[in-house]
Coordinates of C-alpha atoms and ligand atoms in Angstrom, one line a residue:
M1 CA 127.7 109.9 83.7
P2 CA 127.3 107.9 87.0
L3 CA 127.1 110.0 90.2
T4 CA 129.9 110.0 92.9
P5 CA 129.2 108.6 96.3
S6 CA 129.2 112.0 97.9
E7 CA 126.5 113.2 94.9
I8 CA 124.5 110.0 95.7
Q9 CA 124.4 110.7 99.4
D10 CA 123.1 114.5 98.6
R11 CA 120.6 113.0 96.3
F12 CA 119.4 110.8 99.1
R13 CA 118.9 113.9 101.3
A14 CA 117.2 115.9 98.5
S15 CA 114.9 113.1 97.8
I16 CA 113.5 113.0 101.3
L17 CA 113.8 116.7 102.0
G18 CA 111.9 117.5 98.5
F19 CA 109.1 115.2 99.7
A20 CA 109.1 116.8 103.1
V21 CA 109.0 120.4 101.9
G22 CA 106.3 119.7 99.4
D23 CA 104.1 117.9 102.1
A24 CA 104.8 120.8 104.6
L25 CA 103.9 123.5 101.9
G26 CA 100.7 121.8 101.1
F27 CA 99.5 121.2 104.8
P28 CA 98.4 124.7 105.4
L29 CA 96.7 124.8 102.2
R30 CA 94.3 121.8 102.7
G31 CA 90.6 122.5 102.8
V32 CA 91.2 125.7 100.9
P33 CA 89.1 125.8 97.6
A34 CA 91.0 125.1 94.3
S35 CA 89.3 128.5 93.0
S36 CA 90.9 130.6 95.9
L37 CA 94.3 128.8 95.5
S38 CA 94.7 129.9 92.1
R39 CA 94.3 133.7 93.4
L40 CA 97.0 133.2 96.2
P41 CA 100.5 134.5 95.2
A42 CA 103.8 132.4 95.7
L43 CA 102.4 129.3 97.1
A44 CA 106.1 127.8 97.3
E45 CA 107.7 130.9 98.4
D46 CA 107.7 129.9 102.1
F47 CA 105.8 127.8 104.7
A48 CA 102.6 129.4 105.8
P49 CA 101.5 129.0 109.1
R50 CA 98.6 126.5 109.7
P51 CA 95.4 128.4 110.0
R52 CA 94.2 128.5 113.7
G53 CA 97.8 128.3 114.4
R54 CA 97.9 124.7 115.9
F55 CA 101.1 123.6 114.4
A56 CA 104.6 125.2 113.8
K57 CA 105.8 126.6 110.6
G58 CA 107.2 124.1 108.2
Q59 CA 105.4 121.1 109.7
F60 CA 105.1 118.0 107.6
T61 CA 102.2 115.5 107.9
D62 CA 101.7 111.7 108.4
D63 CA 103.0 110.9 104.9
T64 CA 106.7 112.1 105.9
Q65 CA 106.4 110.6 109.2
L66 CA 105.7 107.3 107.5
L67 CA 108.5 107.7 105.1
L68 CA 111.0 108.4 108.0
A69 CA 109.5 105.3 109.8
A70 CA 110.1 103.0 106.7
A71 CA 113.5 104.7 106.3
E72 CA 114.5 103.9 109.8
S73 CA 113.2 100.1 109.5
V74 CA 115.2 99.7 106.2
A75 CA 118.5 101.5 107.7
Q76 CA 118.1 98.9 110.8
E77 CA 117.5 95.8 109.0
R78 CA 119.5 96.6 106.1
R79 CA 116.9 95.4 103.7
I80 CA 113.1 96.1 102.9
E81 CA 111.3 93.8 105.3
G82 CA 107.7 94.0 105.6
R83 CA 107.4 92.8 109.1
S84 CA 109.7 95.4 110.4
V85 CA 108.3 98.2 108.5
A86 CA 104.7 97.3 109.8
A87 CA 106.3 97.2 113.5
H88 CA 107.7 100.8 112.8
F89 CA 104.1 102.0 111.6
A90 CA 102.1 100.4 114.4
W91 CA 104.7 101.6 117.0
L92 CA 104.5 105.3 115.6
W93 CA 100.6 105.0 115.6
Q94 CA 100.6 103.6 119.0
E95 CA 102.8 106.4 120.5
G96 CA 100.0 108.9 119.2
V97 CA 102.5 111.0 117.2
V98 CA 101.3 110.3 113.6
L99 CA 99.7 113.8 112.7
H100 CA 96.1 113.4 111.7
P101 CA 96.4 109.6 111.0
P102 CA 94.2 108.5 108.4
P103 CA 91.4 106.0 109.1
R104 CA 93.3 103.3 107.2
L105 CA 96.5 103.6 109.0
S106 CA 94.6 103.4 112.4
E107 CA 92.6 100.3 111.2
T108 CA 95.8 98.7 110.0
A109 CA 97.8 99.5 113.1
E110 CA 95.1 98.1 115.3
R111 CA 95.0 95.1 113.4
L112 CA 98.8 94.6 113.6
L113 CA 98.8 95.3 117.4
R114 CA 95.9 92.5 117.6
G115 CA 98.7 90.3 115.9
A116 CA 97.7 90.2 112.2
P117 CA 100.5 89.4 109.9
W118 CA 102.0 92.4 108.1
M119 CA 100.8 91.1 104.7
S120 CA 97.2 90.9 105.7
A121 CA 96.6 93.7 108.0
G122 CA 96.2 96.4 105.2
A123 CA 93.1 97.8 103.9
P124 CA 91.1 95.6 101.4
M125 CA 91.2 95.8 97.4
G126 CA 89.5 99.0 96.1
A127 CA 91.1 101.2 98.6
K128 CA 93.5 103.3 96.7
D129 CA 95.0 106.1 98.8
P130 CA 97.7 108.4 98.0
A131 CA 99.1 107.6 101.5
V132 CA 101.1 104.8 99.9
L133 CA 103.5 107.0 97.9
S134 CA 105.6 108.6 100.4
R135 CA 107.3 105.2 101.7
S136 CA 108.1 104.3 98.2
V137 CA 111.0 107.0 98.1
V138 CA 112.7 104.7 100.4
A139 CA 112.5 101.8 98.0
G140 CA 113.6 104.0 95.2
L141 CA 116.9 105.0 97.2
W142 CA 117.6 101.6 98.6
H143 CA 117.3 100.0 95.0
H144 CA 118.7 102.8 93.0
A145 CA 121.6 100.5 91.9
R146 CA 119.7 97.1 92.0
P147 CA 116.6 98.0 89.9
A148 CA 115.7 94.1 89.7
R149 CA 114.0 94.1 93.2
L150 CA 112.5 97.5 93.0
P151 CA 109.0 96.9 92.1
H152 CA 108.8 94.0 94.5
D153 CA 109.9 95.7 97.5
A154 CA 107.9 99.1 96.7
A155 CA 104.9 96.6 96.6
V156 CA 105.7 95.1 99.9
L157 CA 106.0 98.8 101.4
A158 CA 102.5 99.6 100.0
V159 CA 100.8 96.2 100.7
I160 CA 101.2 96.8 104.6
T161 CA 98.6 99.4 104.5
H162 CA 96.8 98.8 101.0
K163 CA 96.3 95.4 99.7
D164 CA 95.0 96.7 96.2
P165 CA 97.4 96.2 93.2
T166 CA 97.1 99.6 92.0
C167 CA 98.7 100.9 95.2
A168 CA 101.6 98.5 94.7
A169 CA 102.0 99.6 91.0
A170 CA 102.0 103.2 91.9
S171 CA 104.3 102.7 94.5
A172 CA 106.7 100.9 92.3
A173 CA 106.5 103.6 89.8
M174 CA 107.1 106.3 92.2
A175 CA 110.0 104.3 93.5
K176 CA 111.6 104.1 90.1
A177 CA 111.1 107.7 89.5
V178 CA 113.2 108.4 92.4
S179 CA 115.9 105.7 91.6
L180 CA 116.2 107.3 88.2
G181 CA 117.2 110.6 89.4
L182 CA 120.2 108.8 91.0
S183 CA 121.3 107.0 87.9
G184 CA 123.0 110.1 86.4
E185 CA 121.2 109.5 83.1
Q186 CA 119.5 112.2 81.2
L187 CA 116.3 110.5 80.0
A188 CA 113.6 112.1 77.8
P189 CA 110.1 112.1 79.1
A190 CA 109.2 109.2 77.0
D191 CA 111.9 107.0 78.2
F192 CA 111.6 108.0 81.8
C193 CA 107.9 107.1 81.8
Q194 CA 108.5 103.9 79.9
R195 CA 110.7 102.8 82.7
L196 CA 108.0 103.7 85.3
S197 CA 105.4 101.9 83.4
A198 CA 107.7 98.7 83.1
A199 CA 107.8 99.0 86.9
A200 CA 104.1 99.4 87.4
S201 CA 103.4 96.5 85.0
E202 CA 104.2 93.8 87.6
S203 CA 101.1 94.7 89.6
D204 CA 98.7 96.8 87.3
L205 CA 98.7 96.9 83.7
G206 CA 96.0 99.8 83.5
L207 CA 98.3 102.1 85.6
A208 CA 101.3 101.0 83.3
E209 CA 99.4 102.1 80.5
E210 CA 98.4 105.5 81.9
L211 CA 102.2 106.2 82.6
R212 CA 103.2 105.3 79.1
Y213 CA 100.7 107.8 77.9
L214 CA 101.9 110.6 80.4
P215 CA 104.4 112.4 78.1
R216 CA 101.4 113.0 75.6
V217 CA 100.1 115.7 77.9
L218 CA 103.1 117.5 78.4
G219 CA 102.5 119.4 75.1
W220 CA 99.0 120.4 76.2
E221 CA 98.0 123.7 77.9
V222 CA 98.7 123.3 81.8
E223 CA 95.1 123.8 82.7
R224 CA 93.8 121.1 80.2
A225 CA 96.5 118.7 81.4
L226 CA 95.9 119.0 85.1
A227 CA 91.9 118.7 84.4
Q228 CA 92.8 115.6 82.3
L229 CA 95.0 114.0 85.0
R230 CA 92.7 114.6 88.2
K231 CA 90.3 112.2 86.5
V232 CA 92.5 109.3 85.6
G233 CA 91.2 106.1 87.2
V234 CA 88.9 107.7 89.6
P235 CA 85.3 106.8 89.7
A236 CA 82.7 109.4 88.7
S237 CA 81.0 109.3 92.0
E238 CA 84.4 110.2 93.9
L239 CA 85.3 112.9 91.4
H240 CA 82.1 114.9 91.8
E241 CA 82.7 114.9 95.8
T242 CA 86.1 116.4 95.5
D243 CA 87.3 119.9 94.9
G244 CA 90.7 119.5 93.5
L245 CA 92.6 116.4 93.4
P246 CA 91.0 113.5 94.7
A247 CA 92.2 111.1 97.3
H248 CA 93.3 108.8 94.9
V249 CA 96.7 107.3 94.3
V250 CA 96.5 107.4 90.5
P251 CA 95.7 111.3 89.9
V252 CA 97.9 112.3 92.7
L253 CA 100.9 110.1 91.4
L254 CA 100.4 111.2 87.7
T255 CA 100.0 115.0 88.8
G256 CA 103.1 114.8 90.7
L257 CA 105.2 113.1 88.0
Y258 CA 103.7 115.6 85.4
A259 CA 104.8 118.9 87.4
A260 CA 108.4 117.2 87.5
L261 CA 108.4 116.7 83.8
K262 CA 106.7 119.8 83.0
V263 CA 109.1 122.1 85.0
P264 CA 112.2 119.7 85.6
H265 CA 114.6 122.5 86.4
D266 CA 112.6 124.8 88.9
F267 CA 111.6 123.2 92.0
R268 CA 109.6 126.2 93.3
E269 CA 107.4 126.5 89.9
A270 CA 106.9 122.8 89.7
L271 CA 105.4 122.6 93.3
T272 CA 103.5 125.8 92.8
L273 CA 101.8 124.2 89.7
V274 CA 100.7 121.2 91.9
L275 CA 99.6 123.1 95.1
R276 CA 97.2 125.2 93.1
C277 CA 95.5 122.0 92.4
G278 CA 94.0 121.8 95.9
G279 CA 92.5 118.8 97.4
E280 CA 95.3 116.1 97.7
A281 CA 97.7 118.4 96.3
D282 CA 100.2 118.1 99.2
V283 CA 100.9 114.5 98.4
A284 CA 101.3 115.3 94.9
A285 CA 103.5 118.3 95.4
A286 CA 105.7 116.0 97.8
C287 CA 106.0 113.4 95.2
S288 CA 107.2 116.3 92.7
G289 CA 109.4 117.5 95.3
A290 CA 111.1 113.9 95.8
V291 CA 111.6 113.4 92.3
L292 CA 113.1 116.6 91.4
G293 CA 115.2 116.4 94.5
S294 CA 116.3 113.0 93.3
Q295 CA 117.3 114.5 89.8
L296 CA 118.8 118.0 90.8
G297 CA 120.3 117.5 94.4
S298 CA 119.9 119.6 97.6
D299 CA 120.7 123.0 96.0
A300 CA 118.0 122.8 93.6
I301 CA 115.6 123.1 96.8
P302 CA 115.4 126.8 97.8
A303 CA 117.4 127.3 100.8
R304 CA 114.7 128.7 102.8
L305 CA 112.5 125.8 102.4
R306 CA 115.4 123.3 102.8
R307 CA 116.5 124.8 106.1
N308 CA 113.0 125.8 107.5
V309 CA 111.2 122.5 107.0
L310 CA 110.5 121.3 110.5
Y311 CA 113.1 118.9 111.7
A312 CA 115.3 119.5 108.9
D313 CA 118.3 118.0 110.7
H314 CA 116.4 115.0 111.5
L315 CA 115.5 114.5 107.8
V316 CA 119.1 114.7 106.7
R317 CA 120.4 112.5 109.5
T318 CA 117.9 109.9 108.5
S319 CA 118.8 110.3 104.8
D320 CA 122.3 109.7 105.9
R321 CA 121.5 106.5 107.9
L322 CA 119.7 105.0 105.0
F323 CA 122.8 105.8 102.8
H324 CA 125.3 104.5 105.0
A325 CA 123.3 101.3 105.8
L326 CA 123.3 100.7 102.1
N327 CA 127.0 101.2 102.1
G328 CA 127.8 99.1 105.0
A329 CA 128.4 101.6 107.8
P330 CA 127.0 100.7 111.2
A331 CA 123.4 101.6 111.8
E332 CA 122.6 104.2 114.8
V333 CA 120.0 104.3 117.1
A334 CA 116.5 105.5 115.5
A335 CA 115.0 108.7 116.7
Q336 CA 111.5 109.5 117.3
V337 CA 109.7 111.4 114.4
G338 CA 107.5 114.0 116.2
V339 CA 105.0 116.7 115.7
R340 CA 105.5 120.1 117.1
R341 CA 102.5 121.8 118.3
R342 CA 102.4 125.5 119.1
G343 CA 101.5 127.1 122.3
Ligands
MG1 MG1 99.4 113.9 104.8

């Protein structure tokens, strides 16, 4: 059954909050060996303080910051416009507020600020970072009712920092996953993954095929499924260097989707499953959070997490701005997305 406008507005909020919550739960766990994570209880019960205490509890990272910057741009322009999104990213980077900016974001921002066109400033072919996934949530929300343009615009968002077609395809699949949550349709995993695969196929047939096969591992034992997914598309040399999920867009996307399909009605349990993977598990948990948020709405995100993620009000306001921009209400002035340091 189609959702009402107020339900859709809530799904906008829940997708963005869900992403930020997963990101903020995973941030303090970065660098903890996967073997230790399996012994820690209750990884998604509450936000842990960052070890050594530099950041406030509930702080999210650069991934959520770039999602918000992309949302500000789209709300302002009322369309996904590569030049504007790139300018928002470069401005945020130049302000020095991006939390631990990844080297490829810094390089892109420097090229943009020197005048490179937005479509040629990104990292070259071969760079397949999971950093492109967060902003695809914006494409999924924006195009939830107009699916024809979704793969193209998700690719536009990816190409600003990463020119590799696998990044465009992963971005399109992630956007599609969020948009389907707002459709109100109850899709079996095979149908859900088939639609994601179709969205990805415009840029990368290999990833499209992996998405079509994803439902197959749902019947496996969890440990075996996760051990398989962390290897998909990753060169052996990169795999050996990593403890936990490698910093590669394919396993991060597949693991995030897997958890949302495996535990479709329990936000906390789905995110715990991902967070235990270690490595880039924060981005994967954020993707699970966004997909479950899009499917279940805000109430499915435990209240403690939904309210205590840092800048929760700002996350909701940004979601609302995007929702109202899509529905023709006047855009408000954008606010800066900051980092709160302790002490
Ligand atoms: Mg991050």
